[in-house]
Amino acid sequence: MGVGPDCHDRGQALIEAGADALFIDAATGHTSRVMDVISQLRSLSDRPVVAGNVVTLQGAKDLVAAGASAIKVGIGPGSICTTRVIAGVGMPQFTAIRNVADYCREHGVKVIADGGIRYSGDVVKALAAGADLVMLGSILAGTRESPGQSVYYQGRRFKTYRGMGSLGAMKKGAGDRYAQNSSGKLVAEGVEGRVPYKGPLSDVIFQLMGGVRSGMGYLGATSLEELRERAQFVQITSGGLRESHVHDIVMTEEPTNYQPLG
């Protein structure tokens, strides 16, 4: 739910419908409006309230003080998001997670890493950095169960995918997330496109979970807590990034859990 004028009524309706938790979705969660809405929703019910998005320690502190049970982290890391370019605002996702993770853990508040996940290894790094869970967009957008429309291009099957900040999404009502009125002119902070079709969701989840288990196995970690304790981070160069990916070969068969860098 957004933070528009109807948020109180929507929150009440969700509670009456039996929602397990209330999820406040705003492009930036570090605002007085979001904190007011958190307080309002907490007064209606004892159900957990998830709020975001933030990327700074102070943002996390203020949302925790307002009563958030979990915090969504990330501004601009998504594959279809242009906020960092259009608005000039954002932070690398790894840094954002590290900024808030320790404080949130001390206060029993969960950290949700929203965006920036392209491979299963990115999930491992997000969890090791301090996230309790991750939100996935593009990596699941090509699955059979995703809501995107199937299209064919040059003999290959794709599914349409768009960001919440795209013109199409804002015209459908998502403009509230970016404090824009969908009835007037809009300034997009996202794009619309297509992603390769990947088949059933279960196949993608199987590969993701396999990658996470493999990453934990390399570190000898049997739990997420051990993963965080044992992980060591280094900053790599662009050359190191290229070295990490497939190189010096023409791929003749592309595995389902990998796409070349580029």
CSV table of N, CA and C in Angstrom, one decimal, residues 48-214:
chain,number,residue,atom,x,y,z
A,48,PRO,N,2.5,-6.9,12.0
A,48,PRO,CA,3.8,-6.3,11.6
A,48,PRO,C,3.6,-5.3,10.5
A,49,VAL,N,4.4,-4.2,10.5
A,49,VAL,CA,4.4,-3.2,9.5
A,49,VAL,C,5.8,-3.1,8.8
A,50,VAL,N,5.8,-3.3,7.5
A,50,VAL,CA,7.0,-3.3,6.7
A,50,VAL,C,7.1,-1.9,6.0
A,51,ALA,N,8.2,-1.2,6.1
A,51,ALA,CA,8.3,0.1,5.5
A,51,ALA,C,9.6,0.3,4.8
A,52,GLY,N,9.6,1.2,3.8
A,52,GLY,CA,10.8,1.5,3.1
A,52,GLY,C,10.4,2.5,1.9
A,53,ASN,N,11.4,2.8,1.1
A,53,ASN,CA,12.8,2.3,1.2
A,53,ASN,C,13.8,3.3,1.8
A,54,VAL,N,14.8,2.8,2.4
A,54,VAL,CA,15.8,3.6,3.0
A,54,VAL,C,17.2,3.1,2.6
A,55,VAL,N,18.2,3.9,2.7
A,55,VAL,CA,19.6,3.4,2.4
A,55,VAL,C,20.6,4.0,3.5
A,56,THR,N,20.1,4.7,4.4
A,56,THR,CA,21.0,5.3,5.4
A,56,THR,C,20.7,4.8,6.8
A,57,LEU,N,21.6,4.9,7.7
A,57,LEU,CA,21.4,4.5,9.1
A,57,LEU,C,20.4,5.4,9.8
A,58,GLN,N,20.4,6.7,9.5
A,58,GLN,CA,19.4,7.5,10.1
A,58,GLN,C,18.0,7.2,9.6
A,59,GLY,N,17.9,6.9,8.4
A,59,GLY,CA,16.6,6.5,7.8
A,59,GLY,C,16.1,5.2,8.6
A,60,ALA,N,16.9,4.3,8.8
A,60,ALA,CA,16.6,3.1,9.5
A,60,ALA,C,16.2,3.4,10.9
A,61,LYS,N,16.9,4.2,11.6
A,61,LYS,CA,16.6,4.6,13.0
A,61,LYS,C,15.2,5.2,13.1
A,62,ASP,N,14.9,6.1,12.2
A,62,ASP,CA,13.6,6.8,12.3
A,62,ASP,C,12.5,5.9,12.0
A,63,LEU,N,12.6,4.9,11.1
A,63,LEU,CA,11.6,4.0,10.8
A,63,LEU,C,11.4,3.0,11.9
A,64,VAL,N,12.5,2.6,12.5
A,64,VAL,CA,12.4,1.7,13.7
A,64,VAL,C,11.7,2.5,14.9
A,65,ALA,N,12.0,3.7,15.1
A,65,ALA,CA,11.4,4.5,16.1
A,65,ALA,C,9.9,4.7,15.9
A,66,ALA,N,9.5,4.8,14.6
A,66,ALA,CA,8.1,4.9,14.3
A,66,ALA,C,7.3,3.7,14.4
A,67,GLY,N,8.0,2.5,14.6
A,67,GLY,CA,7.3,1.3,14.8
A,67,GLY,C,7.4,0.2,13.8
A,68,ALA,N,8.3,0.4,12.8
A,68,ALA,CA,8.4,-0.6,11.7
A,68,ALA,C,9.0,-1.9,12.2
A,69,SER,N,8.4,-3.0,11.8
A,69,SER,CA,8.9,-4.3,12.2
A,69,SER,C,9.9,-4.9,11.2
A,70,ALA,N,9.9,-4.3,10.0
A,70,ALA,CA,10.9,-4.7,9.0
A,70,ALA,C,11.1,-3.5,8.1
A,71,ILE,N,12.3,-3.4,7.6
A,71,ILE,CA,12.7,-2.2,6.7
A,71,ILE,C,13.2,-2.7,5.4
A,72,LYS,N,12.7,-2.1,4.3
A,72,LYS,CA,13.1,-2.4,3.0
A,72,LYS,C,14.2,-1.4,2.6
A,73,VAL,N,15.3,-2.0,2.1
A,73,VAL,CA,16.5,-1.2,1.8
A,73,VAL,C,16.8,-1.2,0.3
A,74,GLY,N,17.0,-0.1,-0.3
A,74,GLY,CA,17.4,0.1,-1.7
A,74,GLY,C,16.7,1.2,-2.4
A,75,ILE,N,17.5,2.1,-3.0
A,75,ILE,CA,17.1,3.1,-3.8
A,75,ILE,C,17.9,3.1,-5.1
A,76,GLY,N,17.2,2.6,-6.2
A,76,GLY,CA,17.8,2.6,-7.5
A,76,GLY,C,18.6,1.4,-7.9
A,77,PRO,N,18.6,0.3,-7.2
A,77,PRO,CA,19.5,-0.8,-7.6
A,77,PRO,C,18.8,-1.7,-8.7
A,78,GLY,N,17.5,-1.6,-8.8
A,78,GLY,CA,16.8,-2.5,-9.7
A,78,GLY,C,17.1,-2.4,-11.2
A,79,SER,N,17.0,-3.4,-11.9
A,79,SER,CA,17.4,-3.4,-13.3
A,79,SER,C,16.5,-2.5,-14.2
A,80,ILE,N,15.3,-2.2,-13.7
A,80,ILE,CA,14.4,-1.3,-14.5
A,80,ILE,C,14.2,0.0,-13.9
A,81,CYS,N,15.1,0.4,-12.9
A,81,CYS,CA,15.0,1.6,-12.2
A,81,CYS,C,16.0,2.7,-12.7
A,82,THR,N,15.5,3.9,-12.9
A,82,THR,CA,16.4,5.0,-13.3
A,82,THR,C,16.6,6.1,-12.3
A,83,THR,N,16.1,5.9,-11.1
A,83,THR,CA,16.1,6.9,-10.1
A,83,THR,C,17.5,7.5,-9.9
A,84,ARG,N,18.5,6.7,-9.8
A,84,ARG,CA,19.9,7.3,-9.6
A,84,ARG,C,20.3,8.2,-10.7
A,85,VAL,N,19.8,8.0,-11.9
A,85,VAL,CA,20.2,8.8,-13.1
A,85,VAL,C,19.3,10.0,-13.2
A,86,ILE,N,18.0,9.8,-13.0
A,86,ILE,CA,17.0,10.9,-13.2
A,86,ILE,C,17.0,11.8,-12.0
A,87,ALA,N,17.0,11.3,-10.8
A,87,ALA,CA,16.9,12.1,-9.6
A,87,ALA,C,18.3,12.3,-9.0
A,88,GLY,N,19.3,11.6,-9.3
A,88,GLY,CA,20.6,11.7,-8.7
A,88,GLY,C,20.7,11.3,-7.3
A,89,VAL,N,19.8,10.4,-6.9
A,89,VAL,CA,19.7,9.9,-5.6
A,89,VAL,C,19.8,8.4,-5.5
A,90,GLY,N,20.5,7.9,-4.5
A,90,GLY,CA,20.6,6.4,-4.4
A,90,GLY,C,22.0,6.1,-3.7
A,91,MET,N,22.2,4.8,-3.6
A,91,MET,CA,23.4,4.3,-3.0
A,91,MET,C,23.6,2.8,-3.4
A,92,PRO,N,24.9,2.4,-3.6
A,92,PRO,CA,25.1,1.0,-4.0
A,92,PRO,C,24.4,0.1,-3.0
A,93,GLN,N,23.8,-0.9,-3.5
A,93,GLN,CA,23.0,-1.8,-2.6
A,93,GLN,C,23.7,-2.4,-1.5
A,94,PHE,N,24.9,-2.9,-1.8
A,94,PHE,CA,25.7,-3.6,-0.7
A,94,PHE,C,26.0,-2.6,0.4
A,95,THR,N,26.4,-1.4,0.1
A,95,THR,CA,26.7,-0.3,1.1
A,95,THR,C,25.4,0.0,1.9
A,96,ALA,N,24.3,0.1,1.2
A,96,ALA,CA,23.1,0.4,1.9
A,96,ALA,C,22.7,-0.6,2.9
A,97,ILE,N,22.9,-1.9,2.6
A,97,ILE,CA,22.6,-3.0,3.5
A,97,ILE,C,23.5,-2.9,4.7
A,98,ARG,N,24.8,-2.7,4.5
A,98,ARG,CA,25.7,-2.6,5.6
A,98,ARG,C,25.4,-1.4,6.5
A,99,ASN,N,24.9,-0.3,5.9
A,99,ASN,CA,24.6,0.9,6.7
A,99,ASN,C,23.6,0.6,7.8
A,100,VAL,N,22.6,-0.3,7.5
A,100,VAL,CA,21.5,-0.4,8.4
A,100,VAL,C,21.4,-1.7,9.1
A,101,ALA,N,22.2,-2.7,8.7
A,101,ALA,CA,22.0,-4.1,9.2
A,101,ALA,C,22.3,-4.2,10.7
A,102,ASP,N,23.4,-3.7,11.1
A,102,ASP,CA,23.7,-3.9,12.6
A,102,ASP,C,22.7,-3.3,13.5
A,103,TYR,N,22.3,-2.1,13.2
A,103,TYR,CA,21.3,-1.4,14.0
A,103,TYR,C,20.0,-2.1,14.0
A,104,CYS,N,19.5,-2.5,12.9
A,104,CYS,CA,18.3,-3.2,12.8
A,104,CYS,C,18.3,-4.6,13.6
A,105,ARG,N,19.4,-5.3,13.5
A,105,ARG,CA,19.5,-6.5,14.2
A,105,ARG,C,19.5,-6.3,15.7
A,106,GLU,N,20.2,-5.3,16.2
A,106,GLU,CA,20.2,-4.9,17.6
A,106,GLU,C,18.8,-4.7,18.1
A,107,HIS,N,17.9,-4.2,17.2
A,107,HIS,CA,16.5,-3.8,17.7
A,107,HIS,C,15.5,-4.8,17.2
A,108,GLY,N,15.9,-6.0,16.7
A,108,GLY,CA,15.0,-7.0,16.3
A,108,GLY,C,14.1,-6.7,15.1
A,109,VAL,N,14.7,-5.8,14.2
A,109,VAL,CA,14.0,-5.4,13.0
A,109,VAL,C,14.6,-6.1,11.8
A,110,LYS,N,13.8,-6.7,11.0
A,110,LYS,CA,14.3,-7.4,9.8
A,110,LYS,C,14.7,-6.5,8.7
A,111,VAL,N,15.7,-6.9,7.9
A,111,VAL,CA,16.2,-6.1,6.8
A,111,VAL,C,15.9,-6.8,5.5
A,112,ILE,N,15.2,-6.1,4.6
A,112,ILE,CA,14.8,-6.7,3.3
A,112,ILE,C,15.6,-6.0,2.2
A,113,ALA,N,16.4,-6.7,1.5
A,113,ALA,CA,17.2,-6.1,0.4
A,113,ALA,C,16.3,-6.1,-0.8
A,114,ASP,N,16.0,-4.9,-1.3
A,114,ASP,CA,15.0,-4.7,-2.4
A,114,ASP,C,15.8,-4.3,-3.6
A,115,GLY,N,16.1,-5.3,-4.5
A,115,GLY,CA,16.7,-4.9,-5.8
A,115,GLY,C,18.2,-5.2,-5.9
A,116,GLY,N,18.6,-5.3,-7.2
A,116,GLY,CA,20.1,-5.5,-7.4
A,116,GLY,C,20.5,-6.9,-7.5
A,117,ILE,N,19.5,-7.9,-7.5
A,117,ILE,CA,19.8,-9.3,-7.5
A,117,ILE,C,19.8,-9.8,-8.9
A,118,ARG,N,20.9,-10.2,-9.5
A,118,ARG,CA,20.9,-10.7,-10.9
A,118,ARG,C,21.3,-12.2,-10.9
A,119,TYR,N,22.1,-12.6,-10.0
A,119,TYR,CA,22.5,-14.0,-9.9
A,119,TYR,C,22.3,-14.5,-8.4
A,120,SER,N,22.3,-15.8,-8.3
A,120,SER,CA,22.2,-16.4,-6.9
A,120,SER,C,23.3,-15.9,-6.0
A,121,GLY,N,24.5,-15.7,-6.6
A,121,GLY,CA,25.6,-15.2,-5.8
A,121,GLY,C,25.3,-13.8,-5.2
A,122,ASP,N,24.5,-13.0,-5.9
A,122,ASP,CA,24.1,-11.7,-5.3
A,122,ASP,C,23.2,-11.9,-4.1
A,123,VAL,N,22.4,-13.0,-4.1
A,123,VAL,CA,21.6,-13.3,-2.9
A,123,VAL,C,22.6,-13.6,-1.7
A,124,VAL,N,23.6,-14.4,-2.0
A,124,VAL,CA,24.5,-14.8,-0.9
A,124,VAL,C,25.2,-13.6,-0.4
A,125,LYS,N,25.6,-12.7,-1.2
A,125,LYS,CA,26.3,-11.4,-0.8
A,125,LYS,C,25.4,-10.5,0.0
A,126,ALA,N,24.1,-10.4,-0.4
A,126,ALA,CA,23.2,-9.6,0.3
A,126,ALA,C,22.9,-10.2,1.7
A,127,LEU,N,22.8,-11.5,1.8
A,127,LEU,CA,22.5,-12.1,3.1
A,127,LEU,C,23.8,-12.0,4.0
A,128,ALA,N,24.9,-12.2,3.4
A,128,ALA,CA,26.2,-12.0,4.2
A,128,ALA,C,26.4,-10.6,4.6
A,129,ALA,N,25.9,-9.6,3.9
A,129,ALA,CA,26.1,-8.2,4.2
A,129,ALA,C,25.2,-7.8,5.4
A,130,GLY,N,24.2,-8.7,5.7
A,130,GLY,CA,23.3,-8.4,6.8
A,130,GLY,C,21.8,-8.4,6.5
A,131,ALA,N,21.4,-8.6,5.3
A,131,ALA,CA,20.0,-8.7,5.0
A,131,ALA,C,19.4,-10.0,5.5
A,132,ASP,N,18.1,-10.0,5.9
A,132,ASP,CA,17.5,-11.2,6.4
A,132,ASP,C,16.8,-11.9,5.2
A,133,LEU,N,16.4,-11.1,4.2
A,133,LEU,CA,15.8,-11.7,3.0
A,133,LEU,C,15.9,-10.7,1.9
A,134,VAL,N,15.6,-11.2,0.7
A,134,VAL,CA,15.8,-10.4,-0.5
A,134,VAL,C,14.5,-10.3,-1.3
A,135,MET,N,14.3,-9.2,-2.0
A,135,MET,CA,13.1,-9.1,-2.9
A,135,MET,C,13.7,-9.3,-4.3
A,136,LEU,N,13.0,-10.0,-5.1
A,136,LEU,CA,13.4,-10.3,-6.5
A,136,LEU,C,12.4,-9.8,-7.5
A,137,GLY,N,12.9,-9.2,-8.6
A,137,GLY,CA,12.1,-8.6,-9.6
A,137,GLY,C,12.4,-9.3,-11.0
A,138,SER,N,13.5,-8.7,-11.6
A,138,SER,CA,13.8,-9.2,-13.0
A,138,SER,C,14.1,-10.6,-13.0
A,139,ILE,N,14.7,-11.2,-12.0
A,139,ILE,CA,15.2,-12.6,-12.0
A,139,ILE,C,14.0,-13.5,-12.0
A,140,LEU,N,12.8,-13.0,-11.6
A,140,LEU,CA,11.6,-13.8,-11.7
A,140,LEU,C,10.6,-13.4,-12.7
A,141,ALA,N,10.9,-12.2,-13.4
A,141,ALA,CA,9.9,-11.7,-14.3
A,141,ALA,C,9.7,-12.5,-15.6
A,142,GLY,N,10.7,-13.4,-15.9
A,142,GLY,CA,10.6,-14.2,-17.1
A,142,GLY,C,9.9,-15.5,-16.8
A,143,THR,N,9.5,-15.8,-15.6
A,143,THR,CA,8.9,-17.1,-15.3
A,143,THR,C,7.4,-17.2,-15.8
A,144,ARG,N,7.0,-18.4,-15.9
A,144,ARG,CA,5.7,-18.7,-16.4
A,144,ARG,C,4.6,-18.0,-15.6
A,145,GLU,N,4.8,-18.0,-14.2
A,145,GLU,CA,3.8,-17.4,-13.3
A,145,GLU,C,3.8,-15.9,-13.2
A,146,SER,N,4.8,-15.2,-13.8
A,146,SER,CA,4.8,-13.8,-13.7
A,146,SER,C,3.7,-13.2,-14.5
A,147,PRO,N,3.3,-11.9,-14.1
A,147,PRO,CA,2.1,-11.3,-14.7
A,147,PRO,C,2.4,-10.7,-16.1
A,148,GLY,N,3.7,-10.6,-16.5
A,148,GLY,CA,4.0,-10.0,-17.8
A,148,GLY,C,3.4,-10.8,-19.0
A,149,GLN,N,3.2,-10.1,-20.0
A,149,GLN,CA,2.7,-10.7,-21.3
A,149,GLN,C,3.8,-11.4,-22.0
A,150,SER,N,3.5,-12.6,-22.6
A,150,SER,CA,4.5,-13.3,-23.4
A,150,SER,C,4.5,-12.7,-24.8
A,151,VAL,N,5.8,-12.4,-25.3
A,151,VAL,CA,6.0,-11.9,-26.6
A,151,VAL,C,7.1,-12.7,-27.3
A,152,TYR,N,7.1,-12.6,-28.6
A,152,TYR,CA,8.2,-13.3,-29.3
A,152,TYR,C,9.0,-12.3,-30.1
A,153,TYR,N,10.3,-12.4,-30.0
A,153,TYR,CA,11.2,-11.5,-30.8
A,153,TYR,C,12.3,-12.3,-31.3
A,154,GLN,N,12.5,-12.2,-32.6
A,154,GLN,CA,13.5,-12.9,-33.4
A,154,GLN,C,13.5,-14.4,-33.0
A,155,GLY,N,12.4,-15.0,-32.9
A,155,GLY,CA,12.2,-16.4,-32.7
A,155,GLY,C,12.3,-16.8,-31.2
A,156,ARG,N,12.6,-15.9,-30.3
A,156,ARG,CA,12.7,-16.3,-28.9
A,156,ARG,C,11.5,-15.7,-28.1
A,157,ARG,N,11.2,-16.4,-27.1
A,157,ARG,CA,10.1,-16.0,-26.2
A,157,ARG,C,10.6,-15.1,-25.1
A,158,PHE,N,9.8,-14.1,-24.8
A,158,PHE,CA,10.1,-13.1,-23.8
A,158,PHE,C,8.9,-12.8,-23.0
A,159,LYS,N,9.1,-12.2,-21.8
A,159,LYS,CA,7.9,-11.7,-21.1
A,159,LYS,C,8.1,-10.2,-20.8
A,160,THR,N,7.1,-9.4,-20.9
A,160,THR,CA,7.2,-8.0,-20.6
A,160,THR,C,7.5,-7.7,-19.1
A,161,TYR,N,8.2,-6.7,-18.9
A,161,TYR,CA,8.5,-6.3,-17.5
A,161,TYR,C,8.7,-4.8,-17.4
A,162,ARG,N,8.2,-4.2,-16.4
A,162,ARG,CA,8.3,-2.8,-16.2
A,162,ARG,C,8.5,-2.4,-14.8
A,163,GLY,N,9.2,-1.3,-14.6
A,163,GLY,CA,9.4,-0.8,-13.2
A,163,GLY,C,8.2,0.0,-12.7
A,164,MET,N,8.1,0.1,-11.4
A,164,MET,CA,7.0,0.8,-10.8
A,164,MET,C,7.1,2.3,-11.1
A,165,GLY,N,8.3,2.8,-11.5
A,165,GLY,CA,8.5,4.2,-11.9
A,165,GLY,C,8.4,4.4,-13.3
A,166,SER,N,8.0,3.4,-14.1
A,166,SER,CA,7.8,3.6,-15.5
A,166,SER,C,6.6,4.3,-15.8
A,167,LEU,N,6.5,5.0,-17.0
A,167,LEU,CA,5.3,5.7,-17.3
A,167,LEU,C,4.0,4.8,-17.3
A,168,GLY,N,4.2,3.6,-17.9
A,168,GLY,CA,3.0,2.8,-17.9
A,168,GLY,C,2.5,2.4,-16.5
A,169,ALA,N,3.4,2.1,-15.6
A,169,ALA,CA,3.0,1.8,-14.2
A,169,ALA,C,2.4,3.0,-13.5
A,170,MET,N,3.0,4.1,-13.7
A,170,MET,CA,2.5,5.3,-13.0
A,170,MET,C,1.1,5.7,-13.5
A,171,LYS,N,0.9,5.5,-14.8
A,171,LYS,CA,-0.4,5.8,-15.4
A,171,LYS,C,-1.5,4.9,-14.8
A,172,LYS,N,-1.1,3.7,-14.4
A,172,LYS,CA,-2.0,2.8,-13.8
A,172,LYS,C,-2.2,3.0,-12.3
A,173,GLY,N,-1.5,4.0,-11.7
A,173,GLY,CA,-1.7,4.3,-10.3
A,173,GLY,C,-0.5,4.2,-9.4
A,174,ALA,N,0.6,3.8,-10.0
A,174,ALA,CA,1.8,3.7,-9.2
A,174,ALA,C,2.5,5.0,-9.0
A,175,GLY,N,2.0,6.1,-9.6
A,175,GLY,CA,2.6,7.4,-9.4
A,175,GLY,C,2.6,7.9,-7.9
A,176,ASP,N,1.7,7.4,-7.1
A,176,ASP,CA,1.6,7.7,-5.7
A,176,ASP,C,2.9,7.3,-5.0
A,177,ARG,N,3.5,6.2,-5.5
A,177,ARG,CA,4.8,5.8,-4.9
A,177,ARG,C,5.9,6.8,-5.0
A,178,TYR,N,5.8,7.6,-6.1
A,178,TYR,CA,6.8,8.6,-6.4
A,178,TYR,C,6.3,10.0,-6.1
A,179,ALA,N,5.2,10.1,-5.4
A,179,ALA,CA,4.6,11.4,-5.1
A,179,ALA,C,4.2,12.2,-6.3
A,180,GLN,N,3.7,11.5,-7.3
A,180,GLN,CA,3.3,12.1,-8.6
A,180,GLN,C,1.8,11.8,-8.8
A,181,ASN,N,1.1,12.8,-9.4
A,181,ASN,CA,-0.3,12.6,-9.7
A,181,ASN,C,-0.4,11.9,-11.1
A,182,SER,N,-1.0,10.7,-11.1
A,182,SER,CA,-1.0,10.0,-12.4
A,182,SER,C,-1.9,10.6,-13.4
A,183,SER,N,-2.7,11.6,-13.0
A,183,SER,CA,-3.6,12.3,-14.0
A,183,SER,C,-2.9,13.4,-14.8
A,184,GLY,N,-1.7,13.8,-14.4
A,184,GLY,CA,-1.1,14.9,-15.1
A,184,GLY,C,0.2,14.4,-15.8
A,185,LYS,N,1.1,15.3,-16.1
A,185,LYS,CA,2.4,14.9,-16.7
A,185,LYS,C,3.2,14.2,-15.7
A,186,LEU,N,4.0,13.2,-16.1
A,186,LEU,CA,4.7,12.3,-15.2
A,186,LEU,C,6.2,12.4,-15.6
A,187,VAL,N,7.1,12.2,-14.6
A,187,VAL,CA,8.5,12.1,-14.8
A,187,VAL,C,8.9,10.7,-14.4
A,188,ALA,N,9.2,9.9,-15.4
A,188,ALA,CA,9.5,8.5,-15.2
A,188,ALA,C,10.8,8.3,-14.4
A,189,GLU,N,10.8,7.3,-13.5
A,189,GLU,CA,12.0,6.9,-12.8
A,189,GLU,C,12.2,5.4,-13.0
A,190,GLY,N,11.7,4.9,-14.2
A,190,GLY,CA,11.9,3.5,-14.5
A,190,GLY,C,11.6,3.3,-16.0
A,191,VAL,N,11.8,2.1,-16.5
A,191,VAL,CA,11.6,1.8,-17.9
A,191,VAL,C,10.7,0.5,-18.0
A,192,GLU,N,10.3,0.3,-19.3
A,192,GLU,CA,9.6,-0.9,-19.6
A,192,GLU,C,10.4,-1.7,-20.7
A,193,GLY,N,10.3,-3.0,-20.6
A,193,GLY,CA,11.1,-3.8,-21.5
A,193,GLY,C,10.7,-5.2,-21.5
A,194,ARG,N,11.6,-6.1,-21.8
A,194,ARG,CA,11.3,-7.6,-21.9
A,194,ARG,C,12.5,-8.3,-21.3
A,195,VAL,N,12.2,-9.5,-20.8
A,195,VAL,CA,13.2,-10.4,-20.3
A,195,VAL,C,13.0,-11.8,-20.9
A,196,PRO,N,14.0,-12.6,-21.0
A,196,PRO,CA,13.9,-13.9,-21.6
A,196,PRO,C,12.9,-14.8,-20.8
A,197,TYR,N,12.2,-15.6,-21.5
A,197,TYR,CA,11.3,-16.5,-20.8
A,197,TYR,C,12.1,-17.6,-20.1
A,198,LYS,N,11.8,-17.9,-18.8
A,198,LYS,CA,12.6,-18.9,-18.1
A,198,LYS,C,11.9,-20.2,-17.7
A,199,GLY,N,10.6,-20.3,-18.0
A,199,GLY,CA,9.9,-21.5,-17.6
A,199,GLY,C,9.3,-21.4,-16.3
A,200,PRO,N,9.0,-22.5,-15.6
A,200,PRO,CA,8.3,-22.5,-14.3
A,200,PRO,C,9.1,-21.8,-13.2
A,201,LEU,N,8.4,-21.1,-12.3
A,201,LEU,CA,9.0,-20.5,-11.2
A,201,LEU,C,9.9,-21.4,-10.4
A,202,SER,N,9.3,-22.6,-10.2
A,202,SER,CA,10.0,-23.6,-9.3
A,202,SER,C,11.4,-23.9,-9.8
A,203,ASP,N,11.6,-23.9,-11.1
A,203,ASP,CA,13.0,-24.2,-11.7
A,203,ASP,C,13.9,-23.1,-11.3
A,204,VAL,N,13.5,-21.8,-11.4
A,204,VAL,CA,14.3,-20.7,-11.0
A,204,VAL,C,14.7,-20.7,-9.6
A,205,ILE,N,13.7,-20.9,-8.7
A,205,ILE,CA,13.9,-21.0,-7.3
A,205,ILE,C,14.9,-22.1,-6.9
A,206,PHE,N,14.8,-23.3,-7.6
A,206,PHE,CA,15.7,-24.4,-7.4
A,206,PHE,C,17.1,-23.9,-7.6
A,207,GLN,N,17.4,-23.2,-8.7
A,207,GLN,CA,18.7,-22.8,-9.0
A,207,GLN,C,19.2,-21.7,-8.0
A,208,LEU,N,18.3,-20.8,-7.7
A,208,LEU,CA,18.7,-19.8,-6.7
A,208,LEU,C,19.1,-20.4,-5.3
A,209,MET,N,18.2,-21.3,-4.9
A,209,MET,CA,18.5,-22.0,-3.6
A,209,MET,C,19.8,-22.8,-3.7
A,210,GLY,N,20.0,-23.4,-4.8
A,210,GLY,CA,21.3,-24.2,-5.0
A,210,GLY,C,22.5,-23.3,-4.9
A,211,GLY,N,22.4,-22.1,-5.5
A,211,GLY,CA,23.5,-21.2,-5.5
A,211,GLY,C,23.8,-20.7,-4.0
A,212,VAL,N,22.7,-20.4,-3.3
A,212,VAL,CA,22.8,-20.0,-1.9
A,212,VAL,C,23.5,-21.1,-1.1
A,213,ARG,N,23.0,-22.3,-1.2
A,213,ARG,CA,23.6,-23.4,-0.5
A,213,ARG,C,25.1,-23.6,-0.8
A,214,SER,N,25.4,-23.4,-2.1
A,214,SER,CA,26.8,-23.6,-2.5
A,214,SER,C,27.7,-22.5,-1.9
